[in-house]
mmCIF file of C-alpha atoms and ligand atoms in Angstrom:
data_model
loop_
_atom_site.group_PDB
_atom_site.id
_atom_site.type_symbol
_atom_site.label_atom_id
_atom_site.label_comp_id
_atom_site.label_asym_id
_atom_site.label_seq_id
_atom_site.Cartn_x
_atom_site.Cartn_y
_atom_site.Cartn_z
ATOM 1 C CA MET A 124 98.924 126.388 76.869
ATOM 2 C CA PHE A 125 97.944 122.771 77.326
ATOM 3 C CA LYS A 126 100.144 119.789 77.950
ATOM 4 C CA THR A 127 99.507 116.141 78.787
ATOM 5 C CA VAL A 128 101.658 114.348 81.419
ATOM 6 C CA ASN A 129 101.638 111.042 83.232
ATOM 7 C CA ALA A 130 101.857 111.952 86.917
ATOM 8 C CA LEU A 131 102.057 110.328 90.324
ATOM 9 C CA VAL A 132 100.199 112.345 92.952
ATOM 10 C CA LEU A 133 102.683 112.672 95.819
ATOM 11 C CA ARG A 134 100.540 114.929 97.978
ATOM 12 C CA GLU A 135 97.131 116.556 97.953
ATOM 13 C CA VAL A 136 96.062 119.468 100.125
ATOM 14 C CA ARG A 137 92.511 120.710 100.358
ATOM 15 C CA TYR A 138 92.180 124.292 99.181
ATOM 16 C CA LYS A 139 89.090 126.528 99.652
ATOM 17 C CA GLU A 140 85.745 124.742 99.380
ATOM 18 C CA ALA A 141 86.388 121.945 96.933
ATOM 19 C CA ASP A 142 89.801 122.411 95.274
ATOM 20 C CA ARG A 143 92.940 120.395 95.681
ATOM 21 C CA ILE A 144 96.519 121.605 95.441
ATOM 22 C CA LEU A 145 98.566 118.690 94.171
ATOM 23 C CA THR A 146 102.279 117.924 94.251
ATOM 24 C CA LEU A 147 102.939 115.761 91.234
ATOM 25 C CA LEU A 148 105.904 113.764 90.017
ATOM 26 C CA THR A 149 105.478 113.802 86.247
ATOM 27 C CA ASP A 150 107.249 111.810 83.518
ATOM 28 C CA THR A 151 108.238 114.826 81.435
ATOM 29 C CA ASP A 152 108.460 117.799 83.830
ATOM 30 C CA GLY A 153 109.618 116.312 87.125
ATOM 31 C CA LYS A 154 107.956 117.736 90.210
ATOM 32 C CA LEU A 155 105.080 120.121 89.602
ATOM 33 C CA THR A 156 102.568 121.937 91.812
ATOM 34 C CA VAL A 157 99.142 122.129 90.202
ATOM 35 C CA LYS A 158 95.622 123.082 91.225
ATOM 36 C CA ALA A 159 92.650 120.769 90.611
ATOM 37 C CA ARG A 160 89.558 122.974 90.713
ATOM 38 C CA GLY A 161 86.442 121.388 92.159
ATOM 39 C CA ALA A 162 88.140 118.021 92.573
ATOM 40 C CA LEU A 163 86.411 117.468 95.894
ATOM 41 C CA ARG A 164 82.884 117.975 94.519
ATOM 42 C CA LYS A 165 80.823 114.794 94.279
ATOM 43 C CA SER A 166 80.206 115.381 90.602
ATOM 44 C CA SER A 167 83.881 115.946 89.814
ATOM 45 C CA LYS A 168 85.349 113.922 86.991
ATOM 46 C CA THR A 169 88.886 114.420 88.300
ATOM 47 C CA ALA A 170 88.228 113.309 91.898
ATOM 48 C CA ALA A 171 89.639 109.752 91.616
ATOM 49 C CA ALA A 172 92.584 110.699 89.412
ATOM 50 C CA THR A 173 93.768 113.509 91.724
ATOM 51 C CA GLN A 174 93.922 111.437 94.929
ATOM 52 C CA GLN A 175 97.265 110.979 96.711
ATOM 53 C CA LEU A 176 99.210 107.887 95.487
ATOM 54 C CA THR A 177 97.352 107.615 92.191
ATOM 55 C CA TYR A 178 99.116 107.437 88.847
ATOM 56 C CA SER A 179 97.128 109.376 86.266
ATOM 57 C CA GLU A 180 97.229 110.873 82.821
ATOM 58 C CA MET A 181 96.508 114.572 83.186
ATOM 59 C CA THR A 182 95.959 117.388 80.777
ATOM 60 C CA LEU A 183 97.231 120.567 82.417
ATOM 61 C CA PHE A 184 96.482 124.141 81.480
ATOM 62 C CA GLY A 185 99.296 126.608 82.103
ATOM 63 C CA ASN A 186 98.922 130.318 82.544
ATOM 64 C CA ARG A 187 101.818 132.557 83.698
ATOM 65 C CA GLY A 188 103.662 129.616 85.298
ATOM 66 C CA ARG A 189 100.624 128.252 87.145
ATOM 67 C CA TRP A 190 99.158 124.874 86.207
ATOM 68 C CA THR A 191 95.589 123.716 86.535
ATOM 69 C CA VAL A 192 94.238 120.217 85.934
ATOM 70 C CA ASN A 193 91.880 120.279 82.972
ATOM 71 C CA GLU A 194 91.256 116.577 82.564
ATOM 72 C CA ALA A 195 92.547 113.529 84.413
ATOM 73 C CA SER A 196 92.090 109.784 84.163
ATOM 74 C CA VAL A 197 93.454 107.032 86.392
ATOM 75 C CA LYS A 198 96.197 104.792 84.922
ATOM 76 C CA GLU A 199 97.001 102.861 88.141
ATOM 77 C CA ALA A 200 95.015 103.367 91.327
ATOM 78 C CA PHE A 201 97.237 101.176 93.616
ATOM 79 C CA SER A 202 93.964 100.092 95.203
ATOM 80 C CA GLY A 203 95.719 97.661 97.554
ATOM 81 C CA LEU A 204 97.180 100.667 99.381
ATOM 82 C CA ARG A 205 93.697 101.965 100.144
ATOM 83 C CA GLU A 206 92.597 98.691 101.694
ATOM 84 C CA GLU A 207 95.053 98.857 104.591
ATOM 85 C CA LEU A 208 96.166 101.937 106.546
ATOM 86 C CA GLU A 209 99.587 100.502 107.270
ATOM 87 C CA ARG A 210 100.371 100.035 103.568
ATOM 88 C CA PHE A 211 98.960 103.411 102.655
ATOM 89 C CA SER A 212 100.975 105.159 105.302
ATOM 90 C CA LEU A 213 104.210 103.557 104.058
ATOM 91 C CA GLY A 214 103.255 104.642 100.532
ATOM 92 C CA ALA A 215 102.836 108.173 101.857
ATOM 93 C CA TYR A 216 106.356 107.982 103.256
ATOM 94 C CA LEU A 217 107.755 106.923 99.892
ATOM 95 C CA ALA A 218 105.913 109.882 98.346
ATOM 96 C CA GLU A 219 107.319 112.315 100.944
ATOM 97 C CA CYS A 220 110.794 111.025 100.185
ATOM 98 C CA MET A 221 110.294 111.502 96.428
ATOM 99 C CA GLU A 222 109.086 115.036 97.095
ATOM 100 C CA ALA A 223 112.089 115.768 99.344
ATOM 101 C CA PHE A 224 114.714 114.424 96.932
ATOM 102 C CA SER A 225 113.327 115.850 93.661
ATOM 103 C CA VAL A 226 113.562 119.321 92.139
ATOM 104 C CA GLU A 227 110.735 121.361 90.592
ATOM 105 C CA GLU A 228 110.471 121.001 86.806
ATOM 106 C CA GLN A 229 113.509 118.801 86.453
ATOM 107 C CA PRO A 230 112.638 115.481 84.750
ATOM 108 C CA GLU A 231 113.552 112.447 86.830
ATOM 109 C CA PRO A 232 112.170 109.397 84.990
ATOM 110 C CA GLU A 233 114.228 106.924 87.054
ATOM 111 C CA LEU A 234 112.862 108.360 90.279
ATOM 112 C CA LEU A 235 109.294 108.066 88.967
ATOM 113 C CA GLN A 236 109.961 104.481 87.826
ATOM 114 C CA LEU A 237 111.376 103.571 91.262
ATOM 115 C CA GLY A 238 108.336 105.038 93.008
ATOM 116 C CA LEU A 239 105.848 103.288 90.702
ATOM 117 C CA ASN A 240 107.591 99.892 91.015
ATOM 118 C CA CYS A 241 107.746 100.085 94.809
ATOM 119 C CA LEU A 242 104.146 101.331 95.180
ATOM 120 C CA TYR A 243 103.044 98.491 92.931
ATOM 121 C CA ALA A 244 104.839 95.906 95.021
ATOM 122 C CA LEU A 245 103.441 97.431 98.203
ATOM 123 C CA SER A 246 99.926 97.588 96.826
ATOM 124 C CA ARG A 247 100.017 93.917 95.788
ATOM 125 C CA ALA A 248 101.972 92.859 98.919
ATOM 126 C CA LEU A 249 104.504 91.156 96.632
ATOM 127 C CA CYS A 250 107.092 91.146 99.434
ATOM 128 C CA PRO A 251 107.472 92.301 103.040
ATOM 129 C CA ALA A 252 106.919 96.047 103.580
ATOM 130 C CA GLU A 253 110.364 96.374 105.298
ATOM 131 C CA LYS A 254 112.047 94.956 102.189
ATOM 132 C CA ILE A 255 110.262 97.392 99.827
ATOM 133 C CA LYS A 256 111.070 100.301 102.166
ATOM 134 C CA ALA A 257 114.775 99.437 102.407
ATOM 135 C CA ALA A 258 115.184 98.899 98.661
ATOM 136 C CA PHE A 259 113.374 102.154 97.916
ATOM 137 C CA GLU A 260 115.487 104.143 100.387
ATOM 138 C CA LEU A 261 118.858 102.826 99.195
ATOM 139 C CA ARG A 262 118.051 103.103 95.489
ATOM 140 C CA LEU A 263 116.699 106.610 96.074
ATOM 141 C CA MET A 264 120.044 107.487 97.648
ATOM 142 C CA CYS A 265 121.811 106.183 94.541
ATOM 143 C CA LEU A 266 119.579 108.213 92.219
ATOM 144 C CA SER A 267 120.169 111.335 94.344
ATOM 145 C CA GLY A 268 123.921 111.196 94.095
ATOM 146 C CA TYR A 269 124.520 109.517 97.480
ATOM 147 C CA ALA A 270 125.299 105.985 96.336
ATOM 148 C CA PRO A 271 127.095 104.271 99.224
ATOM 149 C CA GLU A 272 130.450 102.593 98.490
ATOM 150 C CA LEU A 273 129.800 98.955 99.310
ATOM 151 C CA GLY A 274 132.984 97.317 98.071
ATOM 152 C CA ARG A 275 136.018 96.901 100.247
ATOM 153 C CA CYS A 276 136.424 98.176 103.806
ATOM 154 C CA ALA A 277 137.109 101.957 103.759
ATOM 155 C CA VAL A 278 139.738 101.538 106.493
ATOM 156 C CA CYS A 279 141.710 98.323 105.881
ATOM 157 C CA GLY A 280 140.818 97.757 102.226
ATOM 158 C CA LYS A 281 139.755 94.116 102.638
ATOM 159 C CA GLU A 282 136.383 92.425 102.123
ATOM 160 C CA PRO A 283 134.498 93.702 105.178
ATOM 161 C CA GLN A 284 134.204 91.330 108.134
ATOM 162 C CA GLU A 285 131.105 91.841 110.342
ATOM 163 C CA PRO A 286 130.313 94.735 108.020
ATOM 164 C CA ALA A 287 128.914 98.162 109.032
ATOM 165 C CA LEU A 288 127.886 101.188 107.016
ATOM 166 C CA SER A 289 129.426 104.538 107.979
ATOM 167 C CA LEU A 290 126.468 106.976 107.949
ATOM 168 C CA ASP A 291 128.664 110.055 107.523
ATOM 169 C CA ARG A 292 130.985 108.712 104.823
ATOM 170 C CA GLY A 293 128.576 106.392 103.044
ATOM 171 C CA GLN A 294 131.226 103.670 103.005
ATOM 172 C CA VAL A 295 131.235 100.131 104.263
ATOM 173 C CA CYS A 296 133.808 98.939 106.768
ATOM 174 C CA CYS A 297 134.618 95.988 109.045
ATOM 175 C CA GLY A 298 133.141 95.958 112.527
ATOM 176 C CA ALA A 299 136.665 96.066 113.908
ATOM 177 C CA CYS A 300 137.647 99.036 111.699
ATOM 178 C CA GLY A 301 134.477 100.950 112.566
ATOM 179 C CA TYR A 302 136.099 103.061 115.283
ATOM 180 C CA ALA A 303 137.607 105.192 112.497
ATOM 181 C CA VAL A 304 134.476 106.121 110.576
ATOM 182 C CA GLY A 305 132.068 107.854 112.993
ATOM 183 C CA GLU A 306 128.459 106.809 113.475
ATOM 184 C CA ARG A 307 127.622 103.581 111.693
ATOM 185 C CA ALA A 308 124.855 101.005 111.241
ATOM 186 C CA ASP A 309 125.766 97.358 111.714
ATOM 187 C CA LEU A 310 125.006 95.084 108.802
ATOM 188 C CA THR A 311 125.361 91.347 108.344
ATOM 189 C CA GLY A 312 126.982 89.604 105.349
ATOM 190 C CA GLY A 313 123.501 88.937 103.960
ATOM 191 C CA ALA A 314 122.428 92.552 104.458
ATOM 192 C CA LEU A 315 125.555 93.798 102.654
ATOM 193 C CA GLU A 316 124.893 91.413 99.714
ATOM 194 C CA ALA A 317 121.319 92.719 99.495
ATOM 195 C CA ALA A 318 122.469 96.331 99.632
ATOM 196 C CA ARG A 319 124.931 95.706 96.802
ATOM 197 C CA HIS A 320 122.153 94.156 94.737
ATOM 198 C CA ILE A 321 119.757 97.090 95.367
ATOM 199 C CA CYS A 322 122.395 99.627 94.295
ATOM 200 C CA THR A 323 123.478 97.867 91.088
ATOM 201 C CA ALA A 324 120.551 95.813 89.748
ATOM 202 C CA PRO A 325 118.489 96.921 86.740
ATOM 203 C CA ALA A 326 115.523 99.089 87.854
ATOM 204 C CA LYS A 327 112.908 96.362 87.528
ATOM 205 C CA GLN A 328 114.942 93.848 89.577
ATOM 206 C CA ILE A 329 115.796 95.772 92.704
ATOM 207 C CA LEU A 330 113.381 93.670 94.789
ATOM 208 C CA SER A 331 114.619 90.356 93.350
ATOM 209 C CA PHE A 332 116.834 89.225 96.199
ATOM 210 C CA GLN A 333 116.558 86.768 99.059
ATOM 211 C CA ILE A 334 117.234 87.925 102.616
ATOM 212 C CA GLY A 335 116.768 86.429 106.097
ATOM 213 C CA ASP A 336 114.743 88.159 108.817
ATOM 214 C CA ASP A 337 117.745 89.326 110.864
ATOM 215 C CA ALA A 338 119.599 90.639 107.834
ATOM 216 C CA LEU A 339 116.479 92.474 106.664
ATOM 217 C CA LEU A 340 116.175 94.201 110.043
ATOM 218 C CA ARG A 341 119.758 95.404 109.786
ATOM 219 C CA LEU A 342 119.361 96.470 106.186
ATOM 220 C CA SER A 343 116.197 98.347 106.968
ATOM 221 C CA ASP A 344 117.772 100.174 109.940
ATOM 222 C CA ALA A 345 120.871 101.105 107.909
ATOM 223 C CA SER A 346 119.038 102.334 104.806
ATOM 224 C CA GLU A 347 116.611 104.428 106.871
ATOM 225 C CA ARG A 348 119.337 106.055 108.982
ATOM 226 C CA TYR A 349 121.451 106.680 105.902
ATOM 227 C CA LEU A 350 118.571 108.402 104.146
ATOM 228 C CA LEU A 351 117.671 110.490 107.195
ATOM 229 C CA ARG A 352 121.277 111.566 107.538
ATOM 230 C CA ARG A 353 121.381 112.716 103.905
ATOM 231 C CA ALA A 354 117.984 114.436 104.108
ATOM 232 C CA GLU A 355 118.986 116.320 107.287
ATOM 233 C CA ARG A 356 115.311 116.319 108.379
ATOM 234 C CA GLY A 357 112.662 113.958 109.756
ATOM 235 C CA PHE A 358 109.604 112.630 107.924
ATOM 236 C CA SER A 359 106.251 112.859 109.654
ATOM 237 C CA THR A 360 104.921 110.070 107.384
ATOM 238 C CA LEU A 361 107.695 107.740 108.605
ATOM 239 C CA ASP A 362 106.851 108.422 112.253
ATOM 240 C CA TYR A 363 103.188 107.815 111.457
ATOM 241 C CA TRP A 364 103.845 104.528 109.683
ATOM 242 C CA LYS A 365 105.875 103.299 112.651
ATOM 243 C CA ARG A 366 103.036 104.174 115.050
ATOM 244 C CA ILE A 367 100.476 102.332 112.888
ATOM 245 C CA ARG A 368 102.822 99.382 112.573
ATOM 246 C CA ASN A 369 103.334 99.115 116.319
ATOM 247 C CA THR A 370 99.622 99.428 116.996
ATOM 248 C CA SER A 371 98.714 96.691 114.536
ATOM 249 C CA GLY A 372 101.328 94.424 116.091
ATOM 250 C CA THR A 373 102.928 93.113 112.917
HETATM 251 ZN ZN1 LIG B 678 138.442 96.716 107.671
#
């Protein structure tokens, strides 16, 4: 049985001499594990289209629940990611998050769209990496059923003053009310505004907000810790990106 899908390659693992095992996020079938035979051979026609962080049209052949890549052509190579290790490593973190928060063979078109939009912005350096990362993390939480409640303070019910995000409860609160909500990440007024935008804007506009440097630092810290809390695991790609970032001094 053959089928054609549009797929983002989340991960590739070398297998035997020249094969690749791919973890894909597809438009019609959600997350899929497929084999690309001979993809590492120099003569391979599928080599480019089966690389990690490439968006490709693939014809898959299925036999007893196992899928093999029959043909593949690149739709979007995100070539800007391959020009700079720091950008690529952040892209790999986004991919690891998509893999962690998706389910095999369950279509998640909004997740795929989020990933493609953020990788595109990262590849073209349309805005700071921290901003793309924070928007991706928060929006991913919304798509995964963990949308934080960013309205009134969870404790006193007023518009939050010196706002903070409760990591356990996923609710915003005032700095002064924070004693009641467990571990929290401090925000600023600007960071809270940006978080509200990311959680409610149409998919294509999640990066269309202005934010100051200090607010972005707070937002980035809060969104990352909130995601890690929900994932209940670490991400080696995130640790790697931070090491690269510190080394390059930006
Ligand atoms: Zn309060």
